[in-house]
Every structure is written in structure tokens, then in C-alpha cells.
Amino acid sequence: MSDATSLERAPSRAARIARALRAPFRLALDLALPPLCPACREPVGSALGLCADCWAKLSPITRPYCEKLGIPFAYDPGPGIFSMQAIADPPAYARARAAVRYDEIARTLVHALKYGDRLDLAPVMGRWIARAGAELTADADALLPVPLHWRRLWARRFNQSAALAKVVSELTGVAVAHGALRRVKATPQQVGLSKNERAENVQGAFRVPKEAKSQIAGLHLILVDDVLTSGSTVDACARALLRGGARQVDVLVFARVVDAVRAPI
Ligand SMILES: [Zn+2]
């Protein structure tokens, strides 16, 4: 028996004991043990939310992409090109940018923030968003989180988009315009709906309160949200804001759904 053997065995025994303890007393121990990576359930030492391996698995969206929708192109069609989709069905917003593709890992993060009360993920996700939206925030007047209906906000206790907007605001110095947009219709969840159904679902759901119109008149605003799927929610928001007097509305999200095949024009 040598010292080396006992040294090698020590950590594995400690890990075994930790695992054995963690299972029956998970609730109590989770308060004391380092947080787990929401994607792979490994302990995370730092305040990064995901472990380093899982962060590396995210797929950042970089140019070339459609300058309007922010959807990545498979090859570079040249500068300033819009996608077929942006031309055929132009949104009310001017530009949308997303930090990463909405894949397995991104979904885990978004769900952990939204439903898992993992507000500690907001600073890192917000940093990704701020980086992806540097061109947008450079000349924007205010950020605007996509609002929840008060009933959902009450049930969930926080608005994940507002948490992200707060971080982006701190990093960029662009203020958050609170209360400039209100969700006046409690729309059902968009999950499982077609693109047309989604657009119908959110039609008339957002309104700029009368007292907020002077607050946003002539301003360049950026809507902040966690995920962009069909874009119908942010489009409805942008419509309401433009009707309310805003000069330009851009969109900034953490993750966006990207179809597997989408050729540029
Ligand atoms: Zn992980």
C-alpha cells in the first residue's frame, strides 16, 4: 500500500459518498452544494450557469445572415442581402438579431430561466445577447422587454425577458423603457401553433398605454425576448409600438429557431 494509491482512491470515494448523500437528501443538500449545470447536471463551480463544456456546445449565429431577420445563410450572398422570407413577408420590425440557434442546449437554458427559476442564468445570457446586438444598441434609445400578461406575470413571479433586458441595459447603457408596452390580451401559449395561428393568437394583444405615447414618440426601440420562433409575438409588439409613435423597432433575442434548410435568394 502506498501513499499514491490512497491519494488516487480518495477523490473517487468522496465522489461516491457525495453521490450517495445527494440522492436521498437532494433538497437539503442542493442548498449547500455548488449548483448543477442545467444541461448535463454536472456541478458548476463558477457563476456561469452552464458548465464550460455545455457553453461550448451552443451555436452562435454570426454573419452571413439575413440583414432583416437575422437568419443565418448557408453561404455568403454578399453584403446587405435580405432572405426570401424577409422580402415575401416583411415584418414590422426593422432588424432582428439572435445570439444563438435554438437547439437542445439553448432550449435547456431558456427553460431553466423561464420555468426553473434559474435567474442566475440571466447575466451570462444577457452578455451573449448584448454581444449579438452591438450594432443595434449602438444607436438605440431604449430597450423594451416583451411584456407578459399580468396574470402570467403573477403566476410566474418574474418576466424572463425583463431580466434579460436589465442585463443588456447594464452592459450597453441603453435604458429600459418600463411600461411603454402592455399585454392587454392573455393569449394562450404559442407552443404547438402554426405560423398563421401564432399571428392570429397575438393580434391586438399588445398596446402602448396612452400616457406612454409621449415617452416613445420618435424613438428607436429594441424589443428584448428570450426566444424568437415564428416572430409573430415581436411583430405584434413592433406594430403596436410603431402605431404608438416609435420611429424604429428592432428585435434582440437570446435564441432563434433556424430551419434546417433555408437558401438565400
Ligand atoms: Zn453542462
XYZ file of N, CA and C and ligand atoms in Angstrom:
796
model
N 0.841 -1.198 0.000
C 0.000 0.000 0.000
C 0.875 1.246 0.000
N 0.686 2.124 -0.895
C 1.476 3.355 -0.960
C 0.583 4.576 -0.797
N 1.253 5.691 -0.574
C 0.504 6.949 -0.449
C -0.238 7.278 -1.738
N 0.435 6.950 -2.866
C -0.159 7.269 -4.174
C -1.517 6.595 -4.321
N -1.587 5.313 -3.863
C -2.848 4.584 -4.003
C -3.963 5.260 -3.211
N -3.642 5.606 -1.991
C -4.696 6.205 -1.165
C -5.108 7.581 -1.707
N -4.109 8.290 -2.314
C -4.431 9.597 -2.886
C -5.366 9.441 -4.084
N -5.078 8.392 -4.878
C -5.921 8.175 -6.051
C -7.327 7.765 -5.650
N -7.368 6.989 -4.556
C -8.687 6.475 -4.175
C -9.534 7.504 -3.453
N -8.856 8.457 -2.831
C -9.605 9.412 -2.010
C -10.718 10.156 -2.764
N -10.401 10.782 -3.921
C -11.454 11.565 -4.571
C -12.634 10.701 -5.034
N -12.333 9.477 -5.504
C -13.430 8.656 -6.012
C -14.339 8.230 -4.870
N -13.722 7.965 -3.706
C -14.550 7.593 -2.557
C -15.401 8.797 -2.131
N -14.765 9.976 -2.130
C -15.501 11.194 -1.752
C -16.659 11.422 -2.727
N -16.379 11.177 -4.025
C -17.427 11.392 -5.028
C -18.569 10.420 -4.820
N -18.186 9.151 -4.458
C -19.222 8.126 -4.221
C -20.103 8.526 -3.052
N -19.440 9.020 -2.012
C -20.197 9.416 -0.813
C -21.098 10.608 -1.140
N -20.542 11.558 -1.897
C -21.315 12.751 -2.260
C -22.553 12.348 -3.067
N -22.332 11.384 -4.003
C -23.457 10.925 -4.841
C -24.515 10.240 -3.986
N -24.031 9.402 -3.057
C -24.954 8.659 -2.206
C -25.753 9.607 -1.313
N -25.066 10.644 -0.858
C -25.740 11.599 0.030
C -26.722 12.460 -0.741
N -26.296 12.786 -1.972
C -27.078 13.740 -2.738
C -28.469 13.187 -3.043
N -28.543 11.894 -3.336
C -29.827 11.343 -3.766
C -30.938 11.487 -2.728
N -30.777 10.908 -1.515
C -31.897 10.994 -0.566
C -32.130 12.387 0.000
N -31.057 13.179 0.088
C -31.219 14.491 0.729
C -31.043 15.614 -0.280
N -31.471 15.349 -1.514
C -31.208 16.302 -2.592
C -31.670 17.712 -2.233
N -32.859 17.805 -1.712
C -33.437 19.121 -1.463
C -32.583 19.923 -0.490
N -32.223 19.281 0.620
C -31.450 19.979 1.642
C -30.038 20.268 1.156
N -29.436 19.292 0.461
C -28.042 19.441 0.060
C -27.864 20.417 -1.088
N -28.865 20.508 -1.964
C -28.748 21.418 -3.090
C -28.534 22.853 -2.628
N -28.973 23.140 -1.432
C -28.788 24.487 -0.904
C -27.326 24.737 -0.571
N -26.624 23.667 -0.181
C -25.244 23.835 0.249
C -24.239 23.496 -0.860
N -24.576 22.555 -1.735
C -23.641 22.119 -2.773
C -23.618 23.119 -3.925
N -22.514 23.101 -4.724
C -22.476 24.014 -5.878
C -23.637 23.712 -6.826
N -24.158 24.726 -7.534
C -25.289 24.489 -8.449
C -24.902 23.520 -9.557
N -25.903 22.812 -10.092
C -25.651 21.865 -11.176
C -25.891 22.558 -12.520
N -25.117 22.130 -13.515
C -25.329 22.615 -14.878
C -26.735 22.177 -15.308
N -27.598 23.083 -15.747
C -28.963 22.691 -16.096
C -29.025 21.733 -17.293
N -27.958 21.681 -18.087
C -27.979 20.817 -19.272
C -27.487 19.409 -18.978
N -26.343 19.272 -18.270
C -25.768 17.943 -18.091
C -25.762 17.490 -16.629
N -26.232 18.334 -15.729
C -26.349 18.011 -14.306
C -25.004 17.813 -13.618
N -23.917 18.293 -14.199
C -22.620 18.271 -13.515
C -22.532 19.505 -12.619
N -21.817 19.411 -11.488
C -21.676 20.612 -10.646
C -20.946 21.725 -11.399
N -21.398 22.950 -11.221
C -20.760 24.106 -11.850
C -20.140 24.938 -10.744
N -18.815 25.133 -10.822
C -18.121 25.837 -9.755
C -18.389 27.324 -9.759
N -18.333 27.923 -10.944
C -18.440 29.384 -11.022
C -19.885 29.794 -11.273
N -20.081 31.089 -11.417
C -21.435 31.609 -11.620
C -21.767 31.712 -13.105
N -21.380 30.681 -13.861
C -21.586 30.735 -15.314
C -22.877 30.064 -15.749
N -23.615 29.496 -14.831
C -24.858 28.817 -15.215
C -24.557 27.451 -15.772
N -24.272 27.382 -17.081
C -23.884 26.110 -17.710
C -22.433 25.805 -17.377
N -22.064 24.520 -17.480
C -20.652 24.175 -17.353
C -19.938 24.575 -18.651
N -18.609 24.624 -18.591
C -17.837 25.097 -19.751
C -18.108 24.253 -20.991
N -18.229 22.918 -20.804
C -18.474 22.027 -21.939
C -19.783 22.377 -22.629
N -20.824 22.648 -21.843
C -22.134 22.932 -22.425
C -22.171 24.314 -23.076
N -21.500 25.308 -22.473
C -21.415 26.617 -23.129
C -20.800 26.469 -24.502
N -19.764 25.614 -24.606
C -19.056 25.446 -25.884
C -19.941 24.783 -26.928
N -21.003 24.105 -26.484
C -21.888 23.417 -27.430
C -22.943 24.341 -28.040
N -23.107 25.539 -27.495
C -24.071 26.485 -28.080
C -23.611 26.879 -29.485
N -24.565 27.165 -30.364
C -24.226 27.544 -31.743
C -24.501 29.027 -31.959
N -23.458 29.860 -31.850
C -23.655 31.296 -32.066
C -24.066 31.577 -33.514
N -24.907 32.584 -33.681
C -25.312 32.993 -35.034
C -24.433 34.173 -35.442
N -23.687 33.960 -36.506
C -22.783 35.010 -36.995
C -23.053 35.246 -38.478
N -22.518 36.333 -39.011
C -22.679 36.597 -40.440
C -22.016 35.493 -41.251
N -22.500 35.165 -42.454
C -23.591 35.855 -43.149
C -24.984 35.458 -42.661
N -25.834 36.477 -42.475
C -27.240 36.227 -42.180
C -28.089 37.290 -42.857
N -29.393 37.019 -42.922
C -30.336 37.980 -43.492
C -30.283 39.247 -42.643
N -30.009 40.380 -43.271
C -29.825 41.626 -42.519
C -31.110 42.070 -41.827
N -32.263 41.558 -42.292
C -33.520 41.936 -41.653
C -33.902 40.948 -40.546
N -33.997 39.669 -40.900
C -34.497 38.673 -39.952
C -33.402 38.078 -39.063
N -32.147 38.224 -39.482
C -31.055 37.653 -38.701
C -30.917 36.145 -38.843
N -31.589 35.565 -39.852
C -31.499 34.116 -40.075
C -30.198 33.825 -40.824
N -29.384 32.892 -40.304
C -28.090 32.644 -40.966
C -28.249 32.038 -42.362
N -27.383 32.476 -43.270
C -27.321 31.915 -44.620
C -26.303 30.781 -44.632
N -26.558 29.791 -45.487
C -25.633 28.668 -45.605
C -24.351 29.112 -46.298
N -24.439 30.097 -47.194
C -23.227 30.652 -47.818
C -23.425 32.157 -47.931
N -22.341 32.874 -48.221
C -22.390 34.330 -48.198
C -22.905 34.896 -49.520
N -24.110 35.491 -49.525
C -24.644 36.043 -50.778
C -24.142 37.466 -51.037
N -23.290 37.997 -50.196
C -22.819 39.379 -50.348
C -23.433 40.247 -49.270
N -22.890 41.460 -49.116
C -23.355 42.301 -48.003
C -24.768 42.849 -48.212
N -25.490 43.001 -47.102
C -26.783 43.680 -47.111
C -27.916 42.929 -47.778
N -27.807 41.604 -47.904
C -28.847 40.830 -48.601
C -29.941 40.394 -47.631
N -31.189 40.515 -48.096
C -32.328 40.031 -47.321
C -32.688 38.619 -47.769
N -33.236 37.832 -46.859
C -33.696 36.495 -47.208
C -35.002 36.586 -48.001
N -35.321 35.494 -48.681
C -36.568 35.394 -49.443
C -37.756 35.656 -48.516
N -37.673 35.089 -47.335
C -38.746 35.206 -46.345
C -38.972 36.668 -45.932
N -37.884 37.417 -45.785
C -37.989 38.824 -45.366
C -38.640 39.669 -46.446
N -38.431 39.277 -47.709
C -38.995 40.031 -48.829
C -40.460 39.641 -49.046
N -40.748 38.339 -48.955
C -42.105 37.846 -49.205
C -43.067 38.264 -48.093
N -42.588 38.281 -46.864
C -43.469 38.526 -45.717
C -42.762 39.462 -44.740
N -42.569 40.731 -45.156
C -41.738 41.635 -44.328
C -42.380 41.922 -42.971
N -41.576 41.818 -41.906
C -42.104 42.095 -40.565
C -42.191 43.599 -40.313
N -42.853 43.975 -39.238
C -42.972 45.389 -38.876
C -41.660 45.901 -38.279
N -40.903 44.994 -37.655
C -39.630 45.419 -37.065
C -38.568 45.564 -38.151
N -37.547 46.381 -37.859
C -36.533 46.677 -38.862
C -35.475 45.577 -38.947
N -34.962 45.151 -37.805
C -33.889 44.151 -37.784
C -34.057 43.244 -36.572
N -33.798 41.975 -36.765
C -33.796 41.041 -35.627
C -32.423 40.383 -35.548
N -31.925 40.242 -34.321
C -30.640 39.565 -34.107
C -30.795 38.587 -32.947
N -30.158 37.425 -33.099
C -30.194 36.420 -32.037
C -28.772 35.980 -31.739
N -28.515 35.665 -30.479
C -27.166 35.253 -30.093
C -26.859 33.838 -30.585
N -27.807 32.920 -30.383
C -27.540 31.518 -30.720
C -28.757 30.873 -31.393
N -28.488 29.730 -32.034
C -29.576 28.922 -32.579
C -30.343 28.259 -31.434
N -31.634 28.121 -31.629
C -32.463 27.467 -30.612
C -32.333 25.957 -30.794
N -31.362 25.372 -30.126
C -31.170 23.918 -30.194
C -31.379 23.336 -28.792
N -30.968 22.089 -28.633
C -31.185 21.385 -27.368
C -30.631 22.164 -26.164
N -29.386 22.605 -26.283
C -28.728 23.299 -25.173
C -29.383 24.654 -24.917
N -29.664 25.389 -25.994
C -30.293 26.708 -25.839
C -31.665 26.566 -25.192
N -32.393 25.512 -25.585
C -33.720 25.290 -25.015
C -33.629 25.004 -23.514
N -32.630 24.220 -23.138
C -32.416 23.916 -21.715
C -32.205 25.198 -20.916
N -31.372 26.087 -21.476
C -31.090 27.355 -20.801
C -32.334 28.213 -20.679
N -33.051 28.336 -21.811
C -34.243 29.185 -21.846
C -35.294 28.662 -20.871
N -35.489 27.340 -20.846
C -36.485 26.755 -19.943
C -36.067 26.893 -18.490
N -34.767 26.748 -18.235
C -34.281 26.882 -16.857
C -34.528 28.303 -16.355
N -34.306 29.272 -17.228
C -34.532 30.675 -16.846
C -36.020 30.945 -16.658
N -36.824 30.423 -17.589
C -38.244 30.766 -17.612
C -39.052 29.987 -16.575
N -38.837 28.690 -16.506
C -39.686 27.849 -15.646
C -38.955 27.310 -14.427
N -37.628 27.341 -14.467
C -36.877 26.705 -13.396
C -36.369 27.681 -12.359
N -36.811 28.930 -12.478
C -36.368 29.935 -11.521
C -34.849 30.062 -11.473
N -34.188 29.833 -12.601
C -32.736 29.988 -12.638
C -32.387 31.400 -13.107
N -32.752 32.378 -12.308
C -32.463 33.768 -12.671
C -30.971 34.048 -12.704
N -30.190 33.131 -12.074
C -28.738 33.307 -12.082
C -28.162 33.130 -13.493
N -28.980 32.590 -14.427
C -28.509 32.426 -15.806
C -28.610 33.733 -16.596
N -29.425 34.674 -16.118
C -29.687 35.900 -16.876
C -28.415 36.712 -17.197
N -27.480 36.881 -16.249
C -26.296 37.689 -16.582
C -25.491 37.145 -17.763
N -25.283 35.816 -17.813
C -24.486 35.262 -18.909
C -25.279 35.305 -20.222
N -26.573 34.953 -20.145
C -27.390 35.008 -21.366
C -27.480 36.445 -21.876
N -27.592 37.398 -20.940
C -27.666 38.808 -21.320
C -26.389 39.281 -21.992
N -25.262 38.738 -21.537
C -23.984 39.109 -22.154
C -23.931 38.625 -23.602
N -24.438 37.404 -23.826
C -24.495 36.877 -25.202
C -25.391 37.766 -26.070
N -26.528 38.157 -25.507
C -27.470 38.991 -26.256
C -26.843 40.336 -26.597
N -26.181 40.937 -25.615
C -25.570 42.251 -25.827
C -24.516 42.183 -26.933
N -23.770 41.069 -26.946
C -22.729 40.916 -27.962
C -23.366 40.800 -29.350
N -24.435 40.009 -29.441
C -25.099 39.795 -30.737
C -25.771 41.074 -31.234
N -26.141 41.960 -30.303
C -26.912 43.138 -30.699
C -26.132 44.430 -30.648
N -24.790 44.340 -30.680
C -23.955 45.548 -30.536
C -24.298 46.605 -31.592
N -24.558 46.174 -32.814
C -24.897 47.141 -33.878
C -26.232 47.820 -33.593
N -27.152 47.063 -33.005
C -28.493 47.597 -32.742
C -28.475 48.579 -31.566
N -27.770 48.192 -30.506
C -27.785 49.024 -29.304
C -26.953 50.295 -29.492
N -26.059 50.292 -30.503
C -25.171 51.442 -30.710
C -25.959 52.729 -30.921
N -27.106 52.629 -31.600
C -27.865 53.868 -31.843
C -29.325 53.754 -31.391
N -29.569 52.918 -30.367
C -30.942 52.764 -29.870
C -31.204 53.713 -28.701
N -32.466 54.085 -28.532
C -32.841 54.984 -27.446
C -33.272 54.228 -26.196
N -33.916 53.077 -26.399
C -34.405 52.345 -25.226
C -34.630 50.878 -25.547
N -34.522 50.039 -24.509
C -34.835 48.613 -24.598
C -36.218 48.386 -24.024
N -36.897 47.356 -24.557
C -38.249 47.068 -24.099
C -38.428 45.567 -24.002
N -38.557 45.010 -22.794
C -38.821 43.568 -22.724
C -40.216 43.259 -23.261
N -40.370 42.107 -23.932
C -41.704 41.689 -24.360
C -42.511 41.426 -23.092
N -43.625 42.150 -22.916
C -44.355 42.029 -21.644
C -45.171 40.752 -21.536
N -45.310 40.288 -20.319
C -46.228 39.179 -20.022
C -47.564 39.790 -19.621
N -48.642 39.039 -19.800
C -49.909 39.492 -19.256
C -49.785 39.454 -17.738
N -50.442 40.373 -17.055
C -50.241 40.480 -15.602
C -50.576 39.181 -14.886
N -51.514 38.424 -15.467
C -51.910 37.186 -14.779
C -50.778 36.144 -14.841
N -50.110 36.094 -16.014
C -48.997 35.153 -16.129
C -47.807 35.634 -15.303
N -47.615 36.935 -15.302
C -46.516 37.510 -14.512
C -46.729 37.193 -13.031
N -47.963 37.255 -12.632
C -48.317 36.988 -11.246
C -48.046 35.528 -10.899
N -48.392 34.624 -11.842
C -48.198 33.189 -11.601
C -46.718 32.835 -11.598
N -45.950 33.460 -12.502
C -44.539 33.094 -12.650
C -43.639 33.941 -11.753
N -44.153 35.063 -11.314
C -43.466 35.967 -10.390
C -42.394 36.838 -11.048
N -41.952 36.504 -12.235
C -40.998 37.384 -12.905
C -41.128 37.217 -14.415
N -40.657 38.240 -15.142
C -40.657 38.193 -16.604
C -39.226 37.955 -17.058
N -39.005 36.788 -17.672
C -37.637 36.431 -18.060
C -37.058 37.425 -19.069
N -37.913 38.001 -19.916
C -37.440 38.980 -20.903
C -36.976 40.258 -20.204
N -37.680 40.628 -19.144
C -37.286 41.816 -18.384
C -35.953 41.578 -17.681
N -35.752 40.344 -17.194
C -34.485 40.012 -16.538
C -33.327 40.130 -17.532
N -33.559 39.677 -18.774
C -32.521 39.761 -19.804
C -32.295 41.215 -20.227
N -33.378 41.970 -20.390
C -33.265 43.380 -20.804
C -32.477 44.185 -19.776
N -32.671 43.862 -18.503
C -31.968 44.572 -17.430
C -30.455 44.376 -17.577
N -30.054 43.121 -17.872
C -28.621 42.838 -18.032
C -28.068 43.560 -19.256
N -28.803 43.505 -20.364
C -28.347 44.168 -21.595
C -28.221 45.674 -21.344
N -29.156 46.227 -20.594
C -29.136 47.658 -20.280
C -27.884 48.021 -19.479
N -27.571 47.184 -18.494
C -26.391 47.444 -17.660
C -25.104 47.386 -18.485
N -25.077 46.491 -19.475
C -23.862 46.310 -20.276
C -23.712 47.380 -21.353
N -24.847 47.886 -21.869
C -24.788 48.801 -23.015
C -25.071 50.250 -22.645
N -25.668 50.471 -21.479
C -26.026 51.832 -21.097
C -27.324 52.310 -21.730
N -27.983 51.448 -22.518
C -29.279 51.810 -23.102
C -30.365 51.530 -22.052
N -31.177 52.511 -21.765
C -32.170 52.393 -20.689
C -33.304 51.434 -21.067
N -33.966 50.894 -20.058
C -35.163 50.080 -20.280
C -36.383 50.982 -20.107
N -37.256 50.984 -21.122
C -38.482 51.790 -21.047
C -39.576 50.936 -20.421
N -39.723 51.045 -19.123
C -40.729 50.241 -18.432
C -42.125 50.803 -18.678
N -43.051 49.920 -18.900
C -44.442 50.335 -19.010
C -44.836 50.946 -20.344
N -43.914 50.954 -21.328
C -44.241 51.556 -22.618
C -45.090 50.622 -23.474
N -45.118 49.355 -23.106
C -45.897 48.382 -23.873
C -46.605 47.469 -22.883
N -47.874 47.220 -23.179
C -48.651 46.405 -22.248
C -49.281 45.247 -23.000
N -49.346 44.092 -22.349
C -50.034 42.947 -22.937
C -51.473 43.007 -22.441
N -52.383 43.359 -23.341
C -53.764 43.587 -22.914
C -54.632 42.351 -23.105
N -54.088 41.339 -23.819
C -54.848 40.110 -24.042
C -54.044 38.949 -23.493
N -54.667 38.141 -22.638
C -53.980 36.962 -22.107
C -54.035 35.869 -23.163
N -53.022 35.835 -24.033
C -53.018 34.884 -25.141
C -52.578 33.512 -24.662
N -53.173 32.446 -25.256
C -52.688 31.106 -24.906
C -51.230 30.965 -25.329
N -50.541 29.985 -24.753
C -49.139 29.726 -25.118
C -49.047 29.465 -26.620
N -47.947 29.928 -27.238
C -47.771 29.777 -28.684
C -47.310 28.374 -29.075
N -46.904 27.592 -28.071
C -46.349 26.263 -28.357
C -47.363 25.398 -29.112
N -46.928 24.786 -30.198
C -47.781 23.864 -30.935
C -48.678 24.527 -31.972
N -48.599 25.860 -32.103
C -49.430 26.541 -33.092
C -48.664 26.747 -34.393
N -49.420 26.822 -35.514
C -48.792 27.095 -36.810
C -48.464 28.584 -36.879
N -47.732 28.977 -37.926
C -47.322 30.377 -38.061
C -48.544 31.296 -38.126
N -49.558 30.894 -38.899
C -50.764 31.721 -39.027
C -51.524 31.793 -37.718
N -51.617 30.646 -37.045
C -52.318 30.613 -35.755
C -51.606 31.492 -34.727
N -50.273 31.477 -34.786
C -49.499 32.301 -33.854
C -49.774 33.776 -34.095
N -49.804 34.176 -35.367
C -50.042 35.578 -35.709
C -51.433 36.002 -35.244
N -52.415 35.115 -35.450
C -53.789 35.407 -35.044
C -53.891 35.507 -33.521
N -53.193 34.599 -32.876
C -53.192 34.497 -31.420
C -52.761 35.801 -30.740
N -51.768 36.467 -31.320
C -51.215 37.663 -30.673
C -51.739 38.965 -31.272
N -52.656 38.837 -32.252
C -53.197 40.042 -32.867
C -53.952 40.876 -31.821
N -53.597 42.135 -31.727
C -54.256 43.021 -30.775
C -53.914 42.730 -29.326
N -52.874 41.908 -29.111
C -52.528 41.524 -27.729
C -51.721 42.597 -27.016
N -51.084 43.494 -27.810
C -50.199 44.498 -27.201
C -50.691 45.908 -27.486
N -50.467 46.780 -26.535
C -50.893 48.164 -26.710
C -49.941 49.098 -25.974
N -49.716 50.268 -26.576
C -48.951 51.311 -25.893
C -49.953 52.130 -25.098
N -49.815 52.169 -23.765
C -50.749 52.958 -22.970
C -50.695 54.434 -23.385
N -51.833 55.090 -23.321
C -51.926 56.477 -23.785
C -50.852 57.353 -23.145
N -50.645 57.148 -21.852
C -49.681 58.000 -21.129
C -48.228 57.712 -21.528
N -47.999 56.575 -22.234
C -46.623 56.225 -22.616
C -46.273 56.702 -24.019
N -47.284 57.185 -24.764
C -47.039 57.571 -26.157
C -46.002 58.679 -26.281
N -46.050 59.661 -25.390
C -45.071 60.748 -25.461
C -43.684 60.240 -25.079
N -43.663 59.153 -24.289
C -42.398 58.574 -23.820
C -41.628 57.911 -24.967
N -42.347 57.340 -25.958
C -41.664 56.599 -27.027
C -41.716 57.321 -28.376
N -42.367 58.463 -28.438
C -42.533 59.176 -29.714
C -41.181 59.462 -30.366
N -41.023 59.004 -31.609
C -39.822 59.277 -32.395
C -38.593 58.489 -31.981
N -38.747 57.505 -31.087
C -37.574 56.778 -30.584
C -37.279 55.498 -31.377
N -36.018 55.135 -31.326
C -35.554 53.851 -31.865
C -35.509 52.869 -30.697
N -36.406 51.886 -30.745
C -36.553 50.948 -29.629
C -36.039 49.558 -30.006
N -35.630 48.812 -28.994
C -35.244 47.409 -29.206
C -36.068 46.526 -28.284
N -36.817 45.618 -28.885
C -37.560 44.629 -28.107
C -36.614 43.523 -27.688
N -36.687 43.114 -26.432
C -35.822 42.038 -25.934
C -36.699 40.864 -25.513
N -36.319 39.669 -25.992
C -37.062 38.465 -25.623
C -36.086 37.301 -25.497
N -36.559 36.181 -24.934
C -35.663 35.037 -24.780
C -35.540 34.232 -26.073
N -36.682 33.961 -26.711
C -36.664 33.124 -27.917
C -37.489 33.752 -29.023
N -37.038 33.600 -30.254
C -37.821 34.011 -31.405
C -38.161 32.743 -32.186
N -39.445 32.460 -32.315
C -39.862 31.259 -33.041
C -40.361 31.676 -34.429
N -41.649 31.977 -34.559
C -42.150 32.450 -35.855
C -41.951 33.956 -35.979
N -41.744 34.621 -34.867
C -41.573 36.076 -34.877
C -42.890 36.815 -34.760
N -44.003 36.091 -34.626
C -45.304 36.771 -34.614
C -45.511 37.608 -33.348
N -44.955 37.177 -32.222
C -45.106 37.958 -30.989
C -44.364 39.292 -31.099
N -43.093 39.252 -31.474
C -42.341 40.506 -31.579
C -42.883 41.383 -32.707
N -43.428 40.749 -33.742
C -44.020 41.517 -34.837
C -45.248 42.284 -34.336
N -46.077 41.618 -33.545
C -47.261 42.280 -32.981
C -46.837 43.416 -32.049
N -45.776 43.189 -31.271
C -45.242 44.235 -30.386
C -44.762 45.426 -31.215
N -43.993 45.133 -32.277
C -43.429 46.194 -33.117
C -44.542 47.020 -33.754
N -45.587 46.337 -34.231
C -46.731 47.035 -34.825
C -47.341 48.020 -33.830
N -47.559 47.549 -32.611
C -48.170 48.393 -31.581
C -47.277 49.593 -31.264
N -45.960 49.356 -31.204
C -45.036 50.440 -30.863
C -44.946 51.479 -31.979
N -44.956 51.004 -33.238
C -44.896 51.936 -34.364
C -46.188 52.755 -34.434
N -47.305 52.058 -34.171
C -48.595 52.765 -34.130
C -48.597 53.780 -32.986
N -47.887 53.432 -31.932
C -47.823 54.310 -30.751
C -46.857 55.462 -30.899
N -46.141 55.522 -32.054
C -45.292 56.680 -32.316
C -43.802 56.423 -32.368
N -43.372 55.161 -32.139
C -41.936 54.872 -32.217
C -41.452 55.052 -33.657
N -40.184 55.438 -33.816
C -39.634 55.662 -35.156
C -39.159 54.343 -35.771
N -38.495 53.526 -34.975
C -37.964 52.245 -35.472
C -37.972 51.241 -34.333
N -38.263 49.979 -34.677
C -38.249 48.917 -33.668
C -37.356 47.783 -34.167
N -36.363 47.415 -33.382
C -35.515 46.263 -33.659
C -35.824 45.179 -32.638
N -35.292 43.987 -32.888
C -35.571 42.845 -32.008
C -34.262 42.163 -31.637
N -34.117 41.859 -30.367
C -32.898 41.220 -29.880
C -33.298 40.059 -28.969
N -32.864 38.846 -29.322
C -33.240 37.675 -28.522
C -32.009 36.834 -28.207
N -32.172 35.943 -27.236
C -31.074 35.032 -26.918
C -30.960 33.958 -27.999
N -32.085 33.312 -28.335
C -32.026 32.204 -29.298
C -33.148 32.333 -30.317
N -32.872 31.890 -31.538
C -33.936 31.881 -32.538
C -33.978 30.533 -33.236
N -35.196 30.151 -33.616
C -35.389 28.910 -34.349
C -34.861 29.117 -35.759
N -34.021 28.205 -36.208
C -33.480 28.273 -37.564
C -33.836 26.975 -38.269
N -34.600 27.065 -39.364
C -34.943 25.863 -40.124
C -33.683 25.265 -40.708
N -33.716 23.953 -40.851
C -32.527 23.242 -41.311
C -32.100 23.730 -42.706
N -33.066 23.911 -43.604
C -32.716 24.327 -44.961
C -33.406 25.659 -45.267
N -32.586 26.676 -45.488
C -33.160 27.951 -45.904
C -32.143 28.661 -46.781
N -32.350 28.561 -48.068
C -31.390 29.116 -49.009
C -31.612 30.612 -49.193
N -30.524 31.382 -49.334
C -30.690 32.806 -49.637
C -31.196 32.985 -51.069
N -31.701 34.182 -51.374
C -32.207 34.410 -52.735
C -31.048 34.463 -53.719
Zn -23.047 21.006 -18.656
